[in-house]
Short mmCIF file of the N, C-alpha and C atoms (twelve columns), coordinates in Angstrom:
data_MODEL
# 
_entry.id   MODEL 
# 
loop_
_atom_site.group_PDB 
_atom_site.id 
_atom_site.type_symbol 
_atom_site.label_atom_id 
_atom_site.label_alt_id 
_atom_site.label_comp_id 
_atom_site.label_asym_id 
_atom_site.label_seq_id 
_atom_site.Cartn_x 
_atom_site.Cartn_y 
_atom_site.Cartn_z 
_atom_site.pdbx_PDB_model_num 
ATOM 1   N N  . MET A 1   1.013   -31.414 -18.419 1 
ATOM 2   C CA . MET A 1   1.069   -31.704 -16.708 1 
ATOM 3   C C  . MET A 1   0.131   -32.982 -16.875 1 
ATOM 4   N N  . ASN A 2   0.695   -33.774 -15.798 1 
ATOM 5   C CA . ASN A 2   -0.357  -34.899 -15.343 1 
ATOM 6   C C  . ASN A 2   -1.100  -34.363 -14.749 1 
ATOM 7   N N  . LYS A 3   -1.881  -35.405 -13.858 1 
ATOM 8   C CA . LYS A 3   -2.897  -35.026 -12.853 1 
ATOM 9   C C  . LYS A 3   -2.120  -35.138 -11.652 1 
ATOM 10  N N  . PHE A 4   -0.953  -35.847 -11.290 1 
ATOM 11  C CA . PHE A 4   -0.157  -36.075 -10.135 1 
ATOM 12  C C  . PHE A 4   0.303   -34.594 -10.252 1 
ATOM 13  N N  . SER A 5   1.332   -34.130 -10.981 1 
ATOM 14  C CA . SER A 5   1.984   -32.772 -11.201 1 
ATOM 15  C C  . SER A 5   0.747   -31.303 -10.720 1 
ATOM 16  N N  . PHE A 6   -0.143  -31.653 -11.532 1 
ATOM 17  C CA . PHE A 6   -1.026  -30.273 -11.239 1 
ATOM 18  C C  . PHE A 6   -1.444  -30.766 -9.731  1 
ATOM 19  N N  . THR A 7   -1.867  -32.019 -9.459  1 
ATOM 20  C CA . THR A 7   -2.340  -31.714 -7.700  1 
ATOM 21  C C  . THR A 7   -1.038  -31.463 -6.918  1 
ATOM 22  N N  . ALA A 8   0.006   -31.943 -7.158  1 
ATOM 23  C CA . ALA A 8   1.300   -31.259 -6.290  1 
ATOM 24  C C  . ALA A 8   1.570   -29.918 -6.594  1 
ATOM 25  N N  . THR A 9   1.437   -29.504 -7.290  1 
ATOM 26  C CA . THR A 9   1.782   -28.095 -7.916  1 
ATOM 27  C C  . THR A 9   0.659   -27.148 -6.605  1 
ATOM 28  N N  . HIS A 10  -0.861  -27.438 -6.812  1 
ATOM 29  C CA . HIS A 10  -1.811  -27.113 -6.373  1 
ATOM 30  C C  . HIS A 10  -1.925  -26.929 -4.961  1 
ATOM 31  N N  . ALA A 11  -1.140  -28.039 -4.577  1 
ATOM 32  C CA . ALA A 11  -0.954  -27.864 -3.200  1 
ATOM 33  C C  . ALA A 11  -0.159  -27.400 -2.259  1 
ATOM 34  N N  . ALA A 12  1.138   -27.095 -3.449  1 
ATOM 35  C CA . ALA A 12  1.800   -26.472 -2.892  1 
ATOM 36  C C  . ALA A 12  2.138   -24.618 -2.834  1 
ATOM 37  N N  . ASN A 13  1.285   -24.482 -3.771  1 
ATOM 38  C CA . ASN A 13  0.961   -22.930 -3.522  1 
ATOM 39  C C  . ASN A 13  -0.310  -22.679 -3.769  1 
ATOM 40  N N  . GLY A 14  -1.290  -23.595 -3.532  1 
ATOM 41  C CA . GLY A 14  -3.042  -23.065 -3.416  1 
ATOM 42  C C  . GLY A 14  -3.629  -21.979 -4.827  1 
ATOM 43  N N  . PHE A 15  -2.786  -22.673 -5.862  1 
ATOM 44  C CA . PHE A 15  -3.630  -21.643 -6.883  1 
ATOM 45  C C  . PHE A 15  -3.411  -22.454 -8.108  1 
ATOM 46  N N  . GLY A 16  -2.812  -23.765 -7.999  1 
ATOM 47  C CA . GLY A 16  -2.816  -24.560 -9.602  1 
ATOM 48  C C  . GLY A 16  -1.768  -23.755 -10.353 1 
ATOM 49  N N  . ILE A 17  -0.940  -23.365 -10.184 1 
ATOM 50  C CA . ILE A 17  0.126   -22.381 -10.609 1 
ATOM 51  C C  . ILE A 17  1.726   -23.259 -10.629 1 
ATOM 52  N N  . PRO A 18  2.341   -23.120 -11.628 1 
ATOM 53  C CA . PRO A 18  3.310   -23.802 -11.220 1 
ATOM 54  C C  . PRO A 18  4.566   -23.053 -10.799 1 
ATOM 55  N N  . ALA A 19  5.534   -23.142 -9.898  1 
ATOM 56  C CA . ALA A 19  6.064   -22.253 -9.037  1 
ATOM 57  C C  . ALA A 19  7.037   -21.506 -10.190 1 
ATOM 58  N N  . ASP A 20  7.307   -21.669 -11.165 1 
ATOM 59  C CA . ASP A 20  8.162   -20.808 -12.302 1 
ATOM 60  C C  . ASP A 20  7.206   -19.669 -12.497 1 
ATOM 61  N N  . ARG A 21  5.828   -20.301 -12.839 1 
ATOM 62  C CA . ARG A 21  4.770   -19.255 -13.371 1 
ATOM 63  C C  . ARG A 21  4.535   -18.114 -12.061 1 
ATOM 64  N N  . LEU A 22  4.473   -18.852 -11.006 1 
ATOM 65  C CA . LEU A 22  4.166   -18.218 -9.852  1 
ATOM 66  C C  . LEU A 22  5.430   -17.024 -9.504  1 
ATOM 67  N N  . SER A 23  6.233   -17.116 -9.646  1 
ATOM 68  C CA . SER A 23  7.199   -16.417 -9.225  1 
ATOM 69  C C  . SER A 23  7.490   -15.314 -10.032 1 
ATOM 70  N N  . HIS A 24  7.134   -15.732 -11.475 1 
ATOM 71  C CA . HIS A 24  6.785   -14.417 -12.270 1 
ATOM 72  C C  . HIS A 24  6.042   -13.551 -12.503 1 
ATOM 73  N N  . LEU A 25  4.749   -14.156 -12.004 1 
ATOM 74  C CA . LEU A 25  3.652   -13.264 -11.464 1 
ATOM 75  C C  . LEU A 25  3.765   -12.675 -10.412 1 
ATOM 76  N N  . PHE A 26  4.306   -13.092 -9.486  1 
ATOM 77  C CA . PHE A 26  5.104   -12.195 -8.485  1 
ATOM 78  C C  . PHE A 26  5.924   -11.040 -8.748  1 
ATOM 79  N N  . ALA A 27  6.631   -11.404 -9.943  1 
ATOM 80  C CA . ALA A 27  7.911   -10.286 -9.992  1 
ATOM 81  C C  . ALA A 27  6.879   -9.329  -10.781 1 
ATOM 82  N N  . LEU A 28  6.152   -9.595  -11.756 1 
ATOM 83  C CA . LEU A 28  5.212   -8.691  -12.174 1 
ATOM 84  C C  . LEU A 28  4.451   -7.745  -11.522 1 
ATOM 85  N N  . LEU A 29  3.879   -8.138  -10.338 1 
ATOM 86  C CA . LEU A 29  3.060   -7.398  -9.477  1 
ATOM 87  C C  . LEU A 29  3.956   -6.437  -8.841  1 
ATOM 88  N N  . VAL A 30  4.848   -6.910  -8.506  1 
ATOM 89  C CA . VAL A 30  5.859   -5.983  -7.719  1 
ATOM 90  C C  . VAL A 30  6.099   -5.059  -8.689  1 
ATOM 91  N N  . GLY A 31  6.335   -5.112  -9.600  1 
ATOM 92  C CA . GLY A 31  7.165   -4.173  -10.659 1 
ATOM 93  C C  . GLY A 31  5.816   -2.998  -10.958 1 
ATOM 94  N N  . LEU A 32  4.482   -3.355  -10.840 1 
ATOM 95  C CA . LEU A 32  3.429   -2.621  -10.953 1 
ATOM 96  C C  . LEU A 32  3.371   -1.894  -9.807  1 
ATOM 97  N N  . GLY A 33  4.068   -2.124  -8.661  1 
ATOM 98  C CA . GLY A 33  4.133   -1.092  -7.724  1 
ATOM 99  C C  . GLY A 33  2.742   -2.336  -6.744  1 
ATOM 100 N N  . CYS A 34  2.766   -3.399  -6.663  1 
ATOM 101 C CA . CYS A 34  1.630   -4.297  -5.924  1 
ATOM 102 C C  . CYS A 34  2.419   -4.934  -4.941  1 
ATOM 103 N N  . GLU A 35  3.567   -4.237  -4.117  1 
ATOM 104 C CA . GLU A 35  3.823   -4.954  -3.196  1 
ATOM 105 C C  . GLU A 35  3.028   -5.471  -2.117  1 
ATOM 106 N N  . PRO A 36  3.681   -6.894  -1.809  1 
ATOM 107 C CA . PRO A 36  2.592   -7.359  -0.647  1 
ATOM 108 C C  . PRO A 36  3.002   -6.934  0.515   1 
ATOM 109 N N  . ARG A 37  2.184   -6.330  1.642   1 
ATOM 110 C CA . ARG A 37  2.335   -5.893  2.931   1 
ATOM 111 C C  . ARG A 37  2.410   -7.142  3.957   1 
ATOM 112 N N  . THR A 38  2.604   -8.419  3.793   1 
ATOM 113 C CA . THR A 38  2.511   -9.321  4.608   1 
ATOM 114 C C  . THR A 38  4.032   -9.440  5.562   1 
ATOM 115 N N  . GLY A 39  3.492   -9.536  6.655   1 
ATOM 116 C CA . GLY A 39  4.938   -9.879  7.597   1 
ATOM 117 C C  . GLY A 39  5.378   -7.926  8.278   1 
ATOM 118 N N  . LYS A 40  4.745   -7.453  7.425   1 
ATOM 119 C CA . LYS A 40  4.985   -5.471  7.665   1 
ATOM 120 C C  . LYS A 40  3.990   -5.414  8.632   1 
ATOM 121 N N  . THR A 41  4.239   -4.706  10.032  1 
ATOM 122 C CA . THR A 41  2.824   -3.641  10.431  1 
ATOM 123 C C  . THR A 41  2.572   -2.578  10.122  1 
ATOM 124 N N  . ALA A 42  4.074   -1.679  9.580   1 
ATOM 125 C CA . ALA A 42  3.753   -0.447  9.361   1 
ATOM 126 C C  . ALA A 42  4.912   0.080   8.726   1 
ATOM 127 N N  . ASP A 43  4.900   0.968   7.730   1 
ATOM 128 C CA . ASP A 43  6.012   1.770   7.135   1 
ATOM 129 C C  . ASP A 43  5.962   3.012   7.887   1 
ATOM 130 N N  . THR A 44  7.145   3.541   8.093   1 
ATOM 131 C CA . THR A 44  7.598   5.236   8.465   1 
ATOM 132 C C  . THR A 44  8.511   5.583   7.524   1 
ATOM 133 N N  . LEU A 45  7.758   6.781   7.198   1 
ATOM 134 C CA . LEU A 45  8.550   7.830   6.070   1 
ATOM 135 C C  . LEU A 45  8.937   8.960   6.718   1 
ATOM 136 N N  . SER A 46  10.101  9.519   6.634   1 
ATOM 137 C CA . SER A 46  10.477  10.967  6.916   1 
ATOM 138 C C  . SER A 46  10.089  11.807  5.403   1 
ATOM 139 N N  . LEU A 47  9.601   13.085  5.616   1 
ATOM 140 C CA . LEU A 47  9.387   14.065  4.674   1 
ATOM 141 C C  . LEU A 47  9.650   15.387  5.055   1 
ATOM 142 N N  . ALA A 48  10.805  15.943  4.268   1 
ATOM 143 C CA . ALA A 48  11.321  17.261  4.511   1 
ATOM 144 C C  . ALA A 48  9.901   18.058  4.443   1 
ATOM 145 N N  . LYS A 49  10.140  19.424  4.389   1 
ATOM 146 C CA . LYS A 49  8.968   20.790  4.498   1 
ATOM 147 C C  . LYS A 49  8.884   20.373  2.883   1 
ATOM 148 N N  . GLY A 50  7.401   20.425  2.281   1 
ATOM 149 C CA . GLY A 50  7.224   20.133  0.990   1 
ATOM 150 C C  . GLY A 50  7.332   19.237  0.099   1 
ATOM 151 N N  . GLY A 51  7.784   17.891  1.118   1 
ATOM 152 C CA . GLY A 51  8.037   16.675  0.391   1 
ATOM 153 C C  . GLY A 51  6.379   16.127  0.633   1 
ATOM 154 N N  . LEU A 52  6.712   15.285  -0.920  1 
ATOM 155 C CA . LEU A 52  5.334   14.421  -1.088  1 
ATOM 156 C C  . LEU A 52  5.281   12.991  -1.579  1 
ATOM 157 N N  . HIS A 53  4.662   12.471  -0.791  1 
ATOM 158 C CA . HIS A 53  4.306   10.918  -0.955  1 
ATOM 159 C C  . HIS A 53  3.504   10.145  -1.412  1 
ATOM 160 N N  . TYR A 54  3.202   9.338   -2.390  1 
ATOM 161 C CA . TYR A 54  2.016   8.529   -2.606  1 
ATOM 162 C C  . TYR A 54  1.884   7.119   -2.167  1 
ATOM 163 N N  . VAL A 55  0.502   6.761   -2.039  1 
ATOM 164 C CA . VAL A 55  -0.102  5.518   -1.791  1 
ATOM 165 C C  . VAL A 55  -1.076  5.276   -2.846  1 
ATOM 166 N N  . ALA A 56  -0.658  4.101   -3.318  1 
ATOM 167 C CA . ALA A 56  -1.286  3.980   -4.783  1 
ATOM 168 C C  . ALA A 56  -2.570  3.553   -4.014  1 
ATOM 169 N N  . LYS A 57  -2.802  2.738   -3.283  1 
ATOM 170 C CA . LYS A 57  -4.274  1.996   -3.094  1 
ATOM 171 C C  . LYS A 57  -4.653  1.784   -1.216  1 
ATOM 172 N N  . PRO A 58  -4.720  3.088   -1.111  1 
ATOM 173 C CA . PRO A 58  -4.589  3.019   0.643   1 
ATOM 174 C C  . PRO A 58  -5.856  2.707   1.517   1 
ATOM 175 N N  . ARG A 59  -7.015  2.281   0.941   1 
ATOM 176 C CA . ARG A 59  -8.271  1.790   1.976   1 
ATOM 177 C C  . ARG A 59  -7.809  0.698   2.882   1 
ATOM 178 N N  . SER A 60  -7.901  0.957   4.097   1 
ATOM 179 C CA . SER A 60  -8.205  0.465   5.435   1 
ATOM 180 C C  . SER A 60  -6.815  0.759   6.077   1 
ATOM 181 N N  . GLN A 61  -5.876  1.450   5.363   1 
ATOM 182 C CA . GLN A 61  -4.603  1.770   5.575   1 
ATOM 183 C C  . GLN A 61  -5.014  3.166   6.736   1 
ATOM 184 N N  . GLN A 62  -3.933  3.043   7.948   1 
ATOM 185 C CA . GLN A 62  -3.986  4.083   8.700   1 
ATOM 186 C C  . GLN A 62  -2.924  4.915   8.434   1 
ATOM 187 N N  . ILE A 63  -3.183  6.253   8.372   1 
ATOM 188 C CA . ILE A 63  -1.855  7.577   8.563   1 
ATOM 189 C C  . ILE A 63  -1.705  8.115   9.561   1 
ATOM 190 N N  . THR A 64  -0.345  7.940   10.341  1 
ATOM 191 C CA . THR A 64  -0.652  8.539   11.532  1 
ATOM 192 C C  . THR A 64  0.553   9.838   11.537  1 
ATOM 193 N N  . CYS A 65  0.216   10.866  11.946  1 
ATOM 194 C CA . CYS A 65  1.459   11.619  11.576  1 
ATOM 195 C C  . CYS A 65  2.219   11.887  12.909  1 
ATOM 196 N N  . MET A 66  3.577   11.146  13.163  1 
ATOM 197 C CA . MET A 66  4.293   11.418  14.598  1 
ATOM 198 C C  . MET A 66  4.946   12.410  14.664  1 
ATOM 199 N N  . ALA A 67  5.064   13.349  13.776  1 
ATOM 200 C CA . ALA A 67  5.806   14.786  13.942  1 
ATOM 201 C C  . ALA A 67  5.539   15.376  13.011  1 
ATOM 202 N N  . GLY A 68  5.731   16.787  13.258  1 
ATOM 203 C CA . GLY A 68  5.618   17.751  12.071  1 
ATOM 204 C C  . GLY A 68  3.613   17.949  11.624  1 
ATOM 205 N N  . ALA A 69  3.613   18.045  10.791  1 
ATOM 206 C CA . ALA A 69  2.077   18.337  9.485   1 
ATOM 207 C C  . ALA A 69  2.180   17.921  8.817   1 
ATOM 208 N N  . VAL A 70  1.109   17.187  8.038   1 
ATOM 209 C CA . VAL A 70  0.657   16.504  6.729   1 
ATOM 210 C C  . VAL A 70  -0.510  16.828  6.366   1 
ATOM 211 N N  . TRP A 71  -0.712  16.987  4.684   1 
ATOM 212 C CA . TRP A 71  -2.075  17.179  4.008   1 
ATOM 213 C C  . TRP A 71  -2.146  15.876  3.299   1 
ATOM 214 N N  . LEU A 72  -3.302  15.219  3.524   1 
ATOM 215 C CA . LEU A 72  -3.583  14.052  2.754   1 
ATOM 216 C C  . LEU A 72  -4.635  14.557  1.679   1 
ATOM 217 N N  . THR A 73  -4.266  14.440  0.278   1 
ATOM 218 C CA . THR A 73  -5.215  14.097  -0.723  1 
ATOM 219 C C  . THR A 73  -5.581  13.125  -1.281  1 
ATOM 220 N N  . PHE A 74  -6.817  12.522  -1.602  1 
ATOM 221 C CA . PHE A 74  -7.102  11.645  -2.592  1 
ATOM 222 C C  . PHE A 74  -7.719  12.051  -3.853  1 
ATOM 223 N N  . ASP A 75  -6.793  11.774  -4.817  1 
ATOM 224 C CA . ASP A 75  -7.085  11.703  -6.169  1 
ATOM 225 C C  . ASP A 75  -8.803  11.877  -6.490  1 
ATOM 226 N N  . GLY A 76  -9.142  12.933  -7.184  1 
ATOM 227 C CA . GLY A 76  -10.646 12.722  -7.320  1 
ATOM 228 C C  . GLY A 76  -11.539 12.680  -6.027  1 
ATOM 229 N N  . GLU A 77  -11.072 12.765  -5.155  1 
ATOM 230 C CA . GLU A 77  -12.080 13.066  -3.980  1 
ATOM 231 C C  . GLU A 77  -12.165 14.080  -3.520  1 
ATOM 232 N N  . PRO A 78  -13.308 14.940  -3.135  1 
ATOM 233 C CA . PRO A 78  -13.335 16.491  -2.559  1 
ATOM 234 C C  . PRO A 78  -12.937 16.875  -1.122  1 
ATOM 235 N N  . GLN A 79  -12.614 15.739  -0.224  1 
ATOM 236 C CA . GLN A 79  -12.404 15.816  0.762   1 
ATOM 237 C C  . GLN A 79  -10.753 15.790  1.132   1 
ATOM 238 N N  . ASP A 80  -10.262 16.747  1.783   1 
ATOM 239 C CA . ASP A 80  -8.616  16.617  2.274   1 
ATOM 240 C C  . ASP A 80  -8.774  16.264  3.460   1 
ATOM 241 N N  . VAL A 81  -7.333  16.250  4.269   1 
ATOM 242 C CA . VAL A 81  -7.437  15.594  5.575   1 
ATOM 243 C C  . VAL A 81  -6.423  16.318  5.859   1 
ATOM 244 N N  . VAL A 82  -6.166  16.907  7.044   1 
ATOM 245 C CA . VAL A 82  -4.856  17.703  7.673   1 
ATOM 246 C C  . VAL A 82  -4.362  16.945  8.759   1 
ATOM 247 N N  . LEU A 83  -3.645  16.668  9.026   1 
ATOM 248 C CA . LEU A 83  -2.894  15.644  10.446  1 
ATOM 249 C C  . LEU A 83  -1.769  16.276  10.938  1 
ATOM 250 N N  . GLU A 84  -1.631  16.554  12.158  1 
ATOM 251 C CA . GLU A 84  -0.878  17.095  13.089  1 
ATOM 252 C C  . GLU A 84  -0.033  16.053  13.659  1 
ATOM 253 N N  . ALA A 85  0.839   16.242  14.638  1 
ATOM 254 C CA . ALA A 85  1.390   15.208  15.363  1 
ATOM 255 C C  . ALA A 85  0.575   14.705  16.289  1 
ATOM 256 N N  . GLY A 86  0.355   13.506  16.281  1 
ATOM 257 C CA . GLY A 86  -0.009  12.728  16.956  1 
ATOM 258 C C  . GLY A 86  -1.635  12.380  16.899  1 
ATOM 259 N N  . GLU A 87  -1.989  12.883  15.612  1 
ATOM 260 C CA . GLU A 87  -3.517  12.472  14.770  1 
ATOM 261 C C  . GLU A 87  -3.130  11.622  13.897  1 
ATOM 262 N N  . SER A 88  -4.735  10.771  13.481  1 
ATOM 263 C CA . SER A 88  -4.224  9.776   12.545  1 
ATOM 264 C C  . SER A 88  -5.646  9.646   11.581  1 
ATOM 265 N N  . TYR A 89  -5.724  8.790   10.749  1 
ATOM 266 C CA . TYR A 89  -6.862  8.577   9.828   1 
ATOM 267 C C  . TYR A 89  -6.712  7.427   9.075   1 
ATOM 268 N N  . ARG A 90  -8.058  6.839   8.924   1 
ATOM 269 C CA . ARG A 90  -8.054  5.928   8.385   1 
ATOM 270 C C  . ARG A 90  -8.504  5.520   7.273   1 
ATOM 271 N N  . CYS A 91  -7.766  5.443   6.105   1 
ATOM 272 C CA . CYS A 91  -8.312  5.696   4.642   1 
ATOM 273 C C  . CYS A 91  -9.699  4.532   4.344   1 
ATOM 274 N N  . VAL A 92  -10.546 5.776   4.097   1 
ATOM 275 C CA . VAL A 92  -11.868 4.802   3.565   1 
ATOM 276 C C  . VAL A 92  -12.115 4.514   1.896   1 
ATOM 277 N N  . SER A 93  -11.069 5.569   1.411   1 
ATOM 278 C CA . SER A 93  -11.086 5.584   -0.493  1 
ATOM 279 C C  . SER A 93  -9.944  4.775   -0.721  1 
ATOM 280 N N  . ASN A 94  -10.263 4.284   -1.654  1 
ATOM 281 C CA . ASN A 94  -8.709  3.375   -2.529  1 
ATOM 282 C C  . ASN A 94  -8.330  4.201   -3.359  1 
ATOM 283 N N  . SER A 95  -8.613  5.674   -3.901  1 
ATOM 284 C CA . SER A 95  -8.179  6.360   -4.813  1 
ATOM 285 C C  . SER A 95  -6.752  6.837   -4.517  1 
ATOM 286 N N  . ARG A 96  -6.210  7.190   -5.309  1 
ATOM 287 C CA . ARG A 96  -4.249  7.438   -4.982  1 
ATOM 288 C C  . ARG A 96  -4.143  8.609   -3.991  1 
ATOM 289 N N  . LEU A 97  -3.458  8.284   -3.072  1 
ATOM 290 C CA . LEU A 97  -3.262  9.203   -1.657  1 
ATOM 291 C C  . LEU A 97  -2.193  9.763   -1.902  1 
ATOM 292 N N  . GLY A 98  -1.845  11.152  -1.982  1 
ATOM 293 C CA . GLY A 98  -0.870  12.159  -1.570  1 
ATOM 294 C C  . GLY A 98  -0.690  12.364  -0.500  1 
ATOM 295 N N  . ILE A 99  0.411   12.267  0.176   1 
ATOM 296 C CA . ILE A 99  0.902   13.255  1.387   1 
ATOM 297 C C  . ILE A 99  1.996   14.077  1.606   1 
ATOM 298 N N  . SER A 100 1.476   15.398  1.688   1 
ATOM 299 C CA . SER A 100 2.557   16.236  1.655   1 
ATOM 300 C C  . SER A 100 2.858   16.939  2.763   1 
ATOM 301 N N  . ALA A 101 3.868   17.382  3.301   1 
ATOM 302 C CA . ALA A 101 4.560   17.774  4.537   1 
ATOM 303 C C  . ALA A 101 4.414   19.635  4.717   1 
ATOM 304 N N  . PHE A 102 3.853   20.164  5.327   1 
ATOM 305 C CA . PHE A 102 3.629   21.476  5.785   1 
ATOM 306 C C  . PHE A 102 4.688   21.950  6.438   1 
ATOM 307 N N  . GLU A 103 5.210   20.835  6.966   1 
ATOM 308 C CA . GLU A 103 7.035   21.136  7.319   1 
ATOM 309 C C  . GLU A 103 7.310   19.534  7.518   1 
ATOM 310 N N  . ALA A 104 8.971   19.656  7.872   1 
ATOM 311 C CA . ALA A 104 9.329   18.494  8.589   1 
ATOM 312 C C  . ALA A 104 8.592   17.533  8.920   1 
ATOM 313 N N  . ALA A 105 7.813   15.953  8.670   1 
ATOM 314 C CA . ALA A 105 7.198   15.341  9.457   1 
ATOM 315 C C  . ALA A 105 7.541   13.878  9.296   1 
ATOM 316 N N  . THR A 106 7.249   13.084  10.080  1 
ATOM 317 C CA . THR A 106 7.283   11.721  10.252  1 
ATOM 318 C C  . THR A 106 6.030   10.945  10.376  1 
ATOM 319 N N  . VAL A 107 6.080   10.401  9.364   1 
ATOM 320 C CA . VAL A 107 4.454   9.673   8.979   1 
ATOM 321 C C  . VAL A 107 4.362   8.070   8.772   1 
ATOM 322 N N  . GLN A 108 3.908   7.318   9.521   1 
ATOM 323 C CA . GLN A 108 3.580   6.240   9.717   1 
ATOM 324 C C  . GLN A 108 2.514   5.844   9.144   1 
ATOM 325 N N  . ILE A 109 2.442   4.714   8.348   1 
ATOM 326 C CA . ILE A 109 1.495   4.104   7.589   1 
ATOM 327 C C  . ILE A 109 1.503   2.430   7.569   1 
ATOM 328 N N  . ALA A 110 0.053   1.971   8.428   1 
ATOM 329 C CA . ALA A 110 0.069   0.753   8.910   1 
ATOM 330 C C  . ALA A 110 -1.686  0.322   8.104   1 
# 
């Protein structure tokens, strides 16, 4: 790679990584569950009674119970949180979060 191609590549993506390598890296990260949240403001999920959903790295995300009731538990953390319809919790831990529904529930993750 000559100096010109490095400069053009760096200017294009800000990382100095050739575009084909950058797309491969992005695909690898998505495969590991590291999907970017750019362009999305919130995800909404519906859980049946007893349903369970995991969030890999929840720090700074706000969990809002829109309907029903859910139990939030963080791997390795002593504190659990129960949310009922209309209540929210902003995650301070980056430990994996399990969201379990006490009853049919709708949850927003933003």
